[in-house]
Short mmCIF file of C-alpha atoms in Angstrom, two decimals:
data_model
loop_
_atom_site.label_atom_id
_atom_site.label_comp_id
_atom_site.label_asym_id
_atom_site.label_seq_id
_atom_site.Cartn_x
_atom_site.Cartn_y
_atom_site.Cartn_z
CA UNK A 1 -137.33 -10.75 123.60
CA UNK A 2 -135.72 -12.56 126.31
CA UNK A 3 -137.07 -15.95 125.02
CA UNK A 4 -136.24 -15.38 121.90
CA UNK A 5 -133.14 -14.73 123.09
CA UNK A 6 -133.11 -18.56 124.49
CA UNK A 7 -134.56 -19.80 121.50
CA UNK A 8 -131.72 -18.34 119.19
CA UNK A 9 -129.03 -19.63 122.21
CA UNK A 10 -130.43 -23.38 121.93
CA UNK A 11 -130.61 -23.55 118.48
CA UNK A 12 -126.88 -22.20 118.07
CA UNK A 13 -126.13 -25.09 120.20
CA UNK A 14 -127.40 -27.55 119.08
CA UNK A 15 -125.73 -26.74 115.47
CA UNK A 16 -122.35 -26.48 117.56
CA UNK A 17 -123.19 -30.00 119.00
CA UNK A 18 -123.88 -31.66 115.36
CA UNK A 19 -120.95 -30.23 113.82
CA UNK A 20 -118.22 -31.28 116.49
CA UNK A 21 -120.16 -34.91 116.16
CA UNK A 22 -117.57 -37.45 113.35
CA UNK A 23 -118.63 -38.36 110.45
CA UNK A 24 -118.34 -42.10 110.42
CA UNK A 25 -117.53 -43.79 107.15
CA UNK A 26 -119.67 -46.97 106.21
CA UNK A 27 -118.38 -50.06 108.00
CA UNK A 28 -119.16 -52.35 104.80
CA UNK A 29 -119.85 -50.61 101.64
CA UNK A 30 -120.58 -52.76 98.71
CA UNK A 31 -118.96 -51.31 95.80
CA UNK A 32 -120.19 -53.52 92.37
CA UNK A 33 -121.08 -53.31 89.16
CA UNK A 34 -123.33 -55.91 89.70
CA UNK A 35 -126.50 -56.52 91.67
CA UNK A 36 -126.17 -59.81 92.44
CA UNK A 37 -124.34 -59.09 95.94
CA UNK A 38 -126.33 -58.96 98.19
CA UNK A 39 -125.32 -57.95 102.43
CA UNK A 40 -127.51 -60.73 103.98
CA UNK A 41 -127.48 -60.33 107.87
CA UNK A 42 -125.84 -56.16 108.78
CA UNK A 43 -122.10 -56.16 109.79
CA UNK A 44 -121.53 -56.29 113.44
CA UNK A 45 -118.84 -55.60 115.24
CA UNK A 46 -116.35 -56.62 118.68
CA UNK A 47 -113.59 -55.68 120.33
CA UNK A 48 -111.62 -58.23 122.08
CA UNK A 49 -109.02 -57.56 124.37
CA UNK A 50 -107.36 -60.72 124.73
CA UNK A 51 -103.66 -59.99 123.50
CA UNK A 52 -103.56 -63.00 120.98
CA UNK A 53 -100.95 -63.81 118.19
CA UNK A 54 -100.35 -61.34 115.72
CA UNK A 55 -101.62 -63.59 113.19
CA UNK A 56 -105.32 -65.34 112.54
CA UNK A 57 -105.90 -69.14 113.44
CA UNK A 58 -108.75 -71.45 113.89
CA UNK A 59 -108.32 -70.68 117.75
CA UNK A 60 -108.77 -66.99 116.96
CA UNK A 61 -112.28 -67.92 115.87
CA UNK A 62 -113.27 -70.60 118.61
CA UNK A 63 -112.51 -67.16 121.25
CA UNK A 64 -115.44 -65.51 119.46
CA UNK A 65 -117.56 -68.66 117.80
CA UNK A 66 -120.42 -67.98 120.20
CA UNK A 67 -120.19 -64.61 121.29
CA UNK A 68 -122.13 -62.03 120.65
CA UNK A 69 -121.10 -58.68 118.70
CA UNK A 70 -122.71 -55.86 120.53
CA UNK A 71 -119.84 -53.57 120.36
CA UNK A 72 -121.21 -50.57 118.10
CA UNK A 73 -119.64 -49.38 114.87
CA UNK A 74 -118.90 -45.93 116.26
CA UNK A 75 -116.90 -47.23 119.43
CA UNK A 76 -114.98 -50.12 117.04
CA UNK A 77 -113.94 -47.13 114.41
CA UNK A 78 -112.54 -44.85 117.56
CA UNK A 79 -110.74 -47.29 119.33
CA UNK A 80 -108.93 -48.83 115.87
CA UNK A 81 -108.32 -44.89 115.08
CA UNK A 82 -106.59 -43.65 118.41
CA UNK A 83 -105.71 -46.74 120.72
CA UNK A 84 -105.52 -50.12 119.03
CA UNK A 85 -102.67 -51.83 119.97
CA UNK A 86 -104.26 -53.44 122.99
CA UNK A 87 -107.06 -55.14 121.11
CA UNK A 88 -108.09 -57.41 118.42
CA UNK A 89 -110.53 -56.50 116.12
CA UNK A 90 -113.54 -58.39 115.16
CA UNK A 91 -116.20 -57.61 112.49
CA UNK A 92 -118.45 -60.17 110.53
CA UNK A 93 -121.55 -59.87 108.18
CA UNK A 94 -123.58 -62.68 105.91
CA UNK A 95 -122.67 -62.51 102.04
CA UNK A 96 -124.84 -64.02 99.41
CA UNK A 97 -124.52 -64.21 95.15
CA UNK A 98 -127.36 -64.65 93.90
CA UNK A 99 -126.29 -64.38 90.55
CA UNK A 100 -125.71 -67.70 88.14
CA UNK A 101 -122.15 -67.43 88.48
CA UNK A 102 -119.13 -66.89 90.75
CA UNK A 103 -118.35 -63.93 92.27
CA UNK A 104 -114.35 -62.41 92.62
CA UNK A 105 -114.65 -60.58 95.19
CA UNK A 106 -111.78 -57.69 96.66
CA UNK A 107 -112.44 -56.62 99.88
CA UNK A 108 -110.63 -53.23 100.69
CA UNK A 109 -109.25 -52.90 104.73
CA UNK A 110 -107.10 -49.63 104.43
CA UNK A 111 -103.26 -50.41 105.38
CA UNK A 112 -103.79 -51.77 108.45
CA UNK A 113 -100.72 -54.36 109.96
CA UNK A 114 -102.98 -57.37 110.07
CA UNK A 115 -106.02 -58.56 108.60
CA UNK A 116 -107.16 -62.03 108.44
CA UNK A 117 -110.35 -62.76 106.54
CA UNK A 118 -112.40 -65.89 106.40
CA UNK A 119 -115.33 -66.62 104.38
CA UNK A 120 -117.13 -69.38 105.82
CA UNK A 121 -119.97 -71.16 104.38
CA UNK A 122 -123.35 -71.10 105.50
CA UNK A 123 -125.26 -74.44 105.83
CA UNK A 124 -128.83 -74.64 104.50
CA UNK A 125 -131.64 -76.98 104.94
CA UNK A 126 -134.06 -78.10 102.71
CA UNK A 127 -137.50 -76.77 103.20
CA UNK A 128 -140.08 -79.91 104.32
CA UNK A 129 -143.98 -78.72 103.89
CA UNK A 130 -145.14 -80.48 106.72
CA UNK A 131 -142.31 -82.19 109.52
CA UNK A 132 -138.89 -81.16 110.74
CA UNK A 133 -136.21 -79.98 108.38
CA UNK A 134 -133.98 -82.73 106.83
CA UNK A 135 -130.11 -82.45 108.11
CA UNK A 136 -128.21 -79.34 106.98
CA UNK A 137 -127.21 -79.40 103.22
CA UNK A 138 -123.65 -79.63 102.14
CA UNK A 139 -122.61 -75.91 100.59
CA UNK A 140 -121.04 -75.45 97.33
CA UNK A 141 -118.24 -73.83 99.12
CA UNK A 142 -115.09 -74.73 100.98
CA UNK A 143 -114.03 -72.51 103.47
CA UNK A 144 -111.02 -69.67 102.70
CA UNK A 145 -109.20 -67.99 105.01
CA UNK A 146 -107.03 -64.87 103.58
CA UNK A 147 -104.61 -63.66 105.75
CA UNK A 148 -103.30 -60.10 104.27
CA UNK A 149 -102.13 -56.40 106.11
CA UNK A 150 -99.22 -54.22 105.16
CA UNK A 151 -96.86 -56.03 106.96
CA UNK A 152 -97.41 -59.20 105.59
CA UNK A 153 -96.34 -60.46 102.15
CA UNK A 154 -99.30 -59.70 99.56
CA UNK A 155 -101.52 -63.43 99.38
CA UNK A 156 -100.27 -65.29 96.33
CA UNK A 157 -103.70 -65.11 94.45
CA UNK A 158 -103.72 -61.49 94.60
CA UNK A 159 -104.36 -60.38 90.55
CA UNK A 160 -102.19 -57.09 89.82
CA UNK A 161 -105.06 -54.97 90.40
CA UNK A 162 -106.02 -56.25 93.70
CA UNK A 163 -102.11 -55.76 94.57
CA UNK A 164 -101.95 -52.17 93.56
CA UNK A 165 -105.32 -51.71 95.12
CA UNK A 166 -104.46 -53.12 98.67
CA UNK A 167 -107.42 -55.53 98.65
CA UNK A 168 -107.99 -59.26 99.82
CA UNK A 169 -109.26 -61.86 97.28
CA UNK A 170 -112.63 -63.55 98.05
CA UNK A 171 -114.61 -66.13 95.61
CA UNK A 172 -118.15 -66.30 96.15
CA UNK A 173 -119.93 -69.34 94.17
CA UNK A 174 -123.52 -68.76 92.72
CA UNK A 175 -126.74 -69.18 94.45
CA UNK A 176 -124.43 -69.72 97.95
CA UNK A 177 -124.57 -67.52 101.18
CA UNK A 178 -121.74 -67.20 103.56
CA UNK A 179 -120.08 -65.82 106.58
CA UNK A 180 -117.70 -62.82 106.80
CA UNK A 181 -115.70 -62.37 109.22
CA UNK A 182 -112.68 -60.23 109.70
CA UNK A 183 -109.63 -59.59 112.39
CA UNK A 184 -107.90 -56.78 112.38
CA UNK A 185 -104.47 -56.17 114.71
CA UNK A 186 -102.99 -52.58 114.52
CA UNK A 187 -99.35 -52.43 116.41
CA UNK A 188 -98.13 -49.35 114.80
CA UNK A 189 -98.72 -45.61 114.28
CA UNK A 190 -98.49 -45.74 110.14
CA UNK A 191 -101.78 -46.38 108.83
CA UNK A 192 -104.84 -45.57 107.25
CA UNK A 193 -108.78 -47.16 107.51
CA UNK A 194 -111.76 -45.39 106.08
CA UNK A 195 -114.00 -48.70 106.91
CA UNK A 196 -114.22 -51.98 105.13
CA UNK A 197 -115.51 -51.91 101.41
CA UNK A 198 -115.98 -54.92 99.14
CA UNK A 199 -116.16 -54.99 95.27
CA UNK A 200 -116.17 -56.74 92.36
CA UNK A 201 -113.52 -57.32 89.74
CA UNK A 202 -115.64 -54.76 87.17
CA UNK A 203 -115.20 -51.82 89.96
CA UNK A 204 -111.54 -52.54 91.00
CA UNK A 205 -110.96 -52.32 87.11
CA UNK A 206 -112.87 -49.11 87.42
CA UNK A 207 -111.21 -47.69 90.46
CA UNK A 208 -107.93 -48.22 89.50
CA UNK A 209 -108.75 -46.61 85.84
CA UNK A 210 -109.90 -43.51 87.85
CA UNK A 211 -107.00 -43.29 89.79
CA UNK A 212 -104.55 -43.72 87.36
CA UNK A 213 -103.36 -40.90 86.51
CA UNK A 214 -102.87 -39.57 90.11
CA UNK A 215 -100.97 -43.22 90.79
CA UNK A 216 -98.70 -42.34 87.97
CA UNK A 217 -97.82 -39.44 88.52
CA UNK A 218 -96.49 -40.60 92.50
CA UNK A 219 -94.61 -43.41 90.58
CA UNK A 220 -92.71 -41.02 88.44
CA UNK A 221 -91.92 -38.87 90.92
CA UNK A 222 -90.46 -41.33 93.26
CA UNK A 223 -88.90 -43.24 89.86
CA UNK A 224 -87.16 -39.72 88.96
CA UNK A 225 -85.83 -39.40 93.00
CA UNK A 226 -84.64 -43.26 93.05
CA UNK A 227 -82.68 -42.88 89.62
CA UNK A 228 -81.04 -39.85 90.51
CA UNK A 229 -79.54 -41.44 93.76
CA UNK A 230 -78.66 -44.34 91.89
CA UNK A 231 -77.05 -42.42 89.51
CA UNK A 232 -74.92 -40.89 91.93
CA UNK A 233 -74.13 -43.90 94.05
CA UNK A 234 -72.60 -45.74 90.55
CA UNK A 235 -70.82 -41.86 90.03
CA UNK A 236 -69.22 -42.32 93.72
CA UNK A 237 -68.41 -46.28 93.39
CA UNK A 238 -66.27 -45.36 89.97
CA UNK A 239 -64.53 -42.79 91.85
CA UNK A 240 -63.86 -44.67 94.84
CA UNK A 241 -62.23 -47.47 92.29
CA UNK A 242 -60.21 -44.98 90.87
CA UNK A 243 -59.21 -42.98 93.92
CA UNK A 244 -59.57 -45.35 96.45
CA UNK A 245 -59.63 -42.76 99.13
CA UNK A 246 -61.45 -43.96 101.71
CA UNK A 247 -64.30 -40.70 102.53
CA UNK A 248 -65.23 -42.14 98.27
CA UNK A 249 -66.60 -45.45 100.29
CA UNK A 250 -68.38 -43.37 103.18
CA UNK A 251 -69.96 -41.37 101.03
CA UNK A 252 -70.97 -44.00 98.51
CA UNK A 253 -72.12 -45.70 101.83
CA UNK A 254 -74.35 -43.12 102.77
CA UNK A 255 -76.35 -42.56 99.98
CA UNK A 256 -77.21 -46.23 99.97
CA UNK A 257 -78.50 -46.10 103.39
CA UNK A 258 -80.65 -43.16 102.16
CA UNK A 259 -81.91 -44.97 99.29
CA UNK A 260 -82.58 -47.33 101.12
CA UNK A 261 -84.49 -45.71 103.61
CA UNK A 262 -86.79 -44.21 100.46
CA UNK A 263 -87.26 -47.56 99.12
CA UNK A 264 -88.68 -49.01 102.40
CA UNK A 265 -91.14 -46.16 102.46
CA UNK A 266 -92.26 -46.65 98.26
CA UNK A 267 -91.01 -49.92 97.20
CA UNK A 268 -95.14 -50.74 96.90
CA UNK A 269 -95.78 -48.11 93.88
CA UNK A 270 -93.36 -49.75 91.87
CA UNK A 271 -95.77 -53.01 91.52
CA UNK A 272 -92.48 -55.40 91.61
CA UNK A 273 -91.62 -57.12 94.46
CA UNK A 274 -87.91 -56.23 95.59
CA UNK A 275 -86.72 -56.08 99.11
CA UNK A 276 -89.17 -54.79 101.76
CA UNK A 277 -92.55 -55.79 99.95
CA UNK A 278 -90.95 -59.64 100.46
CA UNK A 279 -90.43 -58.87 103.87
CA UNK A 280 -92.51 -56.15 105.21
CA UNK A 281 -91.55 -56.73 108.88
CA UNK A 282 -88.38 -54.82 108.18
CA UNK A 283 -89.71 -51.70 107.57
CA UNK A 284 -90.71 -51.27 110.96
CA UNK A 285 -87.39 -53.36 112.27
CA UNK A 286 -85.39 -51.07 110.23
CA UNK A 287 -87.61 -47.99 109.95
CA UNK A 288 -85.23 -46.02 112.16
CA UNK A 289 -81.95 -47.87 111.55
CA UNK A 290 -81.97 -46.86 107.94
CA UNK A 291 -82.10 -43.30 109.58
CA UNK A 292 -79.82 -43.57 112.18
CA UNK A 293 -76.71 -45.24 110.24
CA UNK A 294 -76.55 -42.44 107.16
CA UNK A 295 -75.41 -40.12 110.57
CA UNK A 296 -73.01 -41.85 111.56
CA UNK A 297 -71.12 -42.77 108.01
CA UNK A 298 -71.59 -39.23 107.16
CA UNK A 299 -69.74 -38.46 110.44
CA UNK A 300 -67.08 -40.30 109.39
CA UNK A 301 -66.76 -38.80 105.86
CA UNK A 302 -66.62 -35.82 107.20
CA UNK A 303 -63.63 -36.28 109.71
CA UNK A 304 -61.86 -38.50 106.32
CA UNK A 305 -62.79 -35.23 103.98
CA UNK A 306 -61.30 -32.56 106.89
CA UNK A 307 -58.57 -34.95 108.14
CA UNK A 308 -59.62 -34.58 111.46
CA UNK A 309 -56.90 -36.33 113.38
CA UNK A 310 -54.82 -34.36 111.88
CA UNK A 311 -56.52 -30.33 111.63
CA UNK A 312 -58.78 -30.44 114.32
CA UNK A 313 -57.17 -33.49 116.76
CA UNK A 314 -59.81 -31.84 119.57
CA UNK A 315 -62.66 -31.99 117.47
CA UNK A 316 -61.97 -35.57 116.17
CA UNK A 317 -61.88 -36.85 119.45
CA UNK A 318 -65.67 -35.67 119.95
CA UNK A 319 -66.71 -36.91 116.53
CA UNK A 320 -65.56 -40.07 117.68
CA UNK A 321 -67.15 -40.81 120.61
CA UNK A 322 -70.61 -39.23 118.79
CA UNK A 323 -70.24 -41.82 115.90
CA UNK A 324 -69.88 -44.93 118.40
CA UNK A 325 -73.27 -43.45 120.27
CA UNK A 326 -74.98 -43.44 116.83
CA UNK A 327 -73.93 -46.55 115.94
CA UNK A 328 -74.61 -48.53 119.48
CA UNK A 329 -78.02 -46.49 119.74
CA UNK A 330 -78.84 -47.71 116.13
CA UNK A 331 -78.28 -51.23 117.42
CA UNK A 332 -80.09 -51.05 120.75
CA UNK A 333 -83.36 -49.39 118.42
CA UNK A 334 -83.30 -52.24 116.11
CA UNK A 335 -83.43 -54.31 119.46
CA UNK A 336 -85.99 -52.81 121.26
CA UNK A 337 -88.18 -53.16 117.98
CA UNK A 338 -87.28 -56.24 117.57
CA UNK A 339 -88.56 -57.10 120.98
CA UNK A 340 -91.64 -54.75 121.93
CA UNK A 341 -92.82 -53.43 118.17
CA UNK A 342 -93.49 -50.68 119.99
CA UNK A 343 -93.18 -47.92 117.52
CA UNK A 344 -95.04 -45.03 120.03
CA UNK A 345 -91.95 -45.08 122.26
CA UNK A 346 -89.66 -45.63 119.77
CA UNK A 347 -90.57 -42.43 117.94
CA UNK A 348 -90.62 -40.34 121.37
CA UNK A 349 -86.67 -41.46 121.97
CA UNK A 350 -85.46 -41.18 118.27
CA UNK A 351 -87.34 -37.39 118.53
CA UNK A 352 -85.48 -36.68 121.32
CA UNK A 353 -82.15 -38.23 120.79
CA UNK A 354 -82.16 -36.48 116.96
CA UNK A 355 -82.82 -32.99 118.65
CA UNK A 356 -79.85 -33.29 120.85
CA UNK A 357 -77.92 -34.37 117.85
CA UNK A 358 -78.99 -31.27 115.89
CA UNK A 359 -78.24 -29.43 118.49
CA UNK A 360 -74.49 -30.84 118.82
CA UNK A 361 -74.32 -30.77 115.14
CA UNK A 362 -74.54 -26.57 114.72
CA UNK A 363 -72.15 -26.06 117.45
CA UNK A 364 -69.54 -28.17 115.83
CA UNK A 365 -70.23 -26.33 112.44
CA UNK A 366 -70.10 -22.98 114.28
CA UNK A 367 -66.31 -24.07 115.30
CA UNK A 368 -65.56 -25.50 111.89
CA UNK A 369 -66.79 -22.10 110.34
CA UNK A 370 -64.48 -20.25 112.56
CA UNK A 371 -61.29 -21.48 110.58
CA UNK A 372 -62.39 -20.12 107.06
CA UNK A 373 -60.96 -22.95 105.39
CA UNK A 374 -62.80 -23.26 101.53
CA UNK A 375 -63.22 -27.02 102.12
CA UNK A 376 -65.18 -26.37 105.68
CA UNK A 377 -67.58 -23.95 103.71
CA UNK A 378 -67.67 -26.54 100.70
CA UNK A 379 -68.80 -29.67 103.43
CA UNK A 380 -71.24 -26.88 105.25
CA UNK A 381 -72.95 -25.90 102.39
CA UNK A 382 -72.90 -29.99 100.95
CA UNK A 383 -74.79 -30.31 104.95
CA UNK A 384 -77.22 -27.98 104.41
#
């Protein structure tokens, strides 16, 4: 009894120990239609932590030219998921068509900041039945380098489908092997990687087919949201030109900040390049700014709207001094970013500077609500 006792223990265990164990996705899935792909030499992986440009060049390749990748595919996948701003991240693998024709290739990296991608050819040498091998042949192939990330502007032979699909553009000609190699560098907190995939222009087709409906349905949504507030901004800009009151123009104000804020965050689903997909760095420059400013002109449209100086002369003079902290803390963050791109620390302070502001925020609509005035209740309930 007592050892089966044991037994049952060890065995409840061990199931305990499997299931807490990740399941890692597949560090280069090949994803065709076709058969002609073929992964050559297995993807292997590095982790450097030299704190190199944010960018790929040939130097970035000379650091690793002759080292070897021993790092394994588990430790690479945990270290981009929960610490990677201190490293770059290296992963290569052979490619080879062996179909009659040329190969467009997508290769899939998640959202990550940075990705630079060369495909370099592979030399070959003709086989000699009896002696030493003749000098290396030339390849078909130049060499392409593809340097692609969500905070970079998409490459400019991206097809529409590799756009909307987040993938970089490889050509692979027939009969012709070649090197992979990727570089990965991960600054902020925003992204997503389920491991590196690589496909063919049949199963992007395919994939974005069997996605479409989900895809449109996001696009309408956020098309429906980002007409209403433009709606309302052109209803507040005609009444500002006919009233010319001045809370007209912070109001109209702060809905653009707003929509702009949305627009940083969705501009990609719309497929058009506006504002923020031509220069992605600004999302993260502005990603708090454009939250930050709509406080403070709303601040100010509501001291315009209540007459302030005027009604409440003691509660104006606090209003004041809390709009000039908004606006010189909006300008320090945009600094500090600007500087470090360090978005960790950045969140901490903007969580804990927006609590205190919340917190100031219902005391001064507790006071307001003391005075039962209809347009108090009418900007309260507007708040809310």
């Amino acid at each position: 009894m007592k050892r089966l006792s044991l037994s049952t223990c060890f065995f409840l265990i061990c199931l305990l120990v499997r299931a807490q164990q990740p399941d890692y996705p597949s560090h280069l899935n090949p994803v065709t239609a076709t058969r002609w792909l073929v992964i050559s030499d297995s993807p292997v992986c590095c982790i450097d932590s030299i704190n190199t440009s944010r960018g790929g060049t040939i130097r970035d390749i000379a650091t690793v030219r002759d080292r070897v990748f021993t790092t394994s595919w588990p430790r690479f996948y945990d270290q981009l998921i929960n610490s990677p701003r201190p490293y770059v991240f290296w992963l290569q693998a052979g490619l080879r068509n062996e179909g009659d024709s040329t190969l467009d290739l997508s290769l899939a990296c998640g959202n990550l900041d940075f990705v630079d991608v060369w495909l370099l050819p592979e030399r070959t040498h003709a086989a000699q039945p009896n002696g030493p091998r003749e000098p290396a042949l030339r390849s078909p192939m130049s060499p392409q380098y593809v340097s692609d990330g969500a905070l970079r502007t998409t490459p400019a032979r991206d097809s529409y489908l590799q756009r909307q699909s987040h993938t970089v553009p490889l050509k692979l000609p027939a009969h012709t092997s070649a090197r992979l190699l990727i570089r990965v560098r991960q600054l902020t907190d925003d992204y997503r990687f389920d491991g590196f995939a690589i496909s063919d222009a049949a199963s992007i087709a395919a994939g974005f087919v069997r996605n479409l409906p989900e895809d449109n349905s996001n696009l309408v949504i956020q098309m429906l949201f980002q007409g209403f507030l433009l709606c309302q901004l052109l209803y507040v800009l005609v009444q500002w030109f006919i009233v010319r009151r001045p809370e007209y123009w912070y109001y109209f104000l702060y809905m653009f900040l707003i929509a702009g804020y949305f627009l940083s965050k969705q501009e990609p689903l719309f497929g058009v390049r506006l504002f923020f997909t031509r220069w992605p760095l600004l999302r993260i420059y502005l990603g708090k700014t454009l939250l930050i400013l709509p406080y403070y002109v709303y601040f100010r449209f509501v001291r315009s709207y209540l007459d302030f100086p005027r009604d409440y002369p003691r509660l104006n003079y606090w209003f004041i001094r809390l709009e000039y902290f908004l606006l010189a803390y909006a300008v320090l963050d945009f600094v500090y970013m600007l500087l470090t791109f360090n978005r960790g620390v950045q969140t901490l302070v903007y969580t804990i500077v927006f609590s205190f502001i919340f917190l100031i925020s219902i005391g001064f609509t507790i006071y307001l609500a003391r005075f039962r005035q209809p347009l108090v209740y009418f900007i309260v309930s507007g708040s809310l």
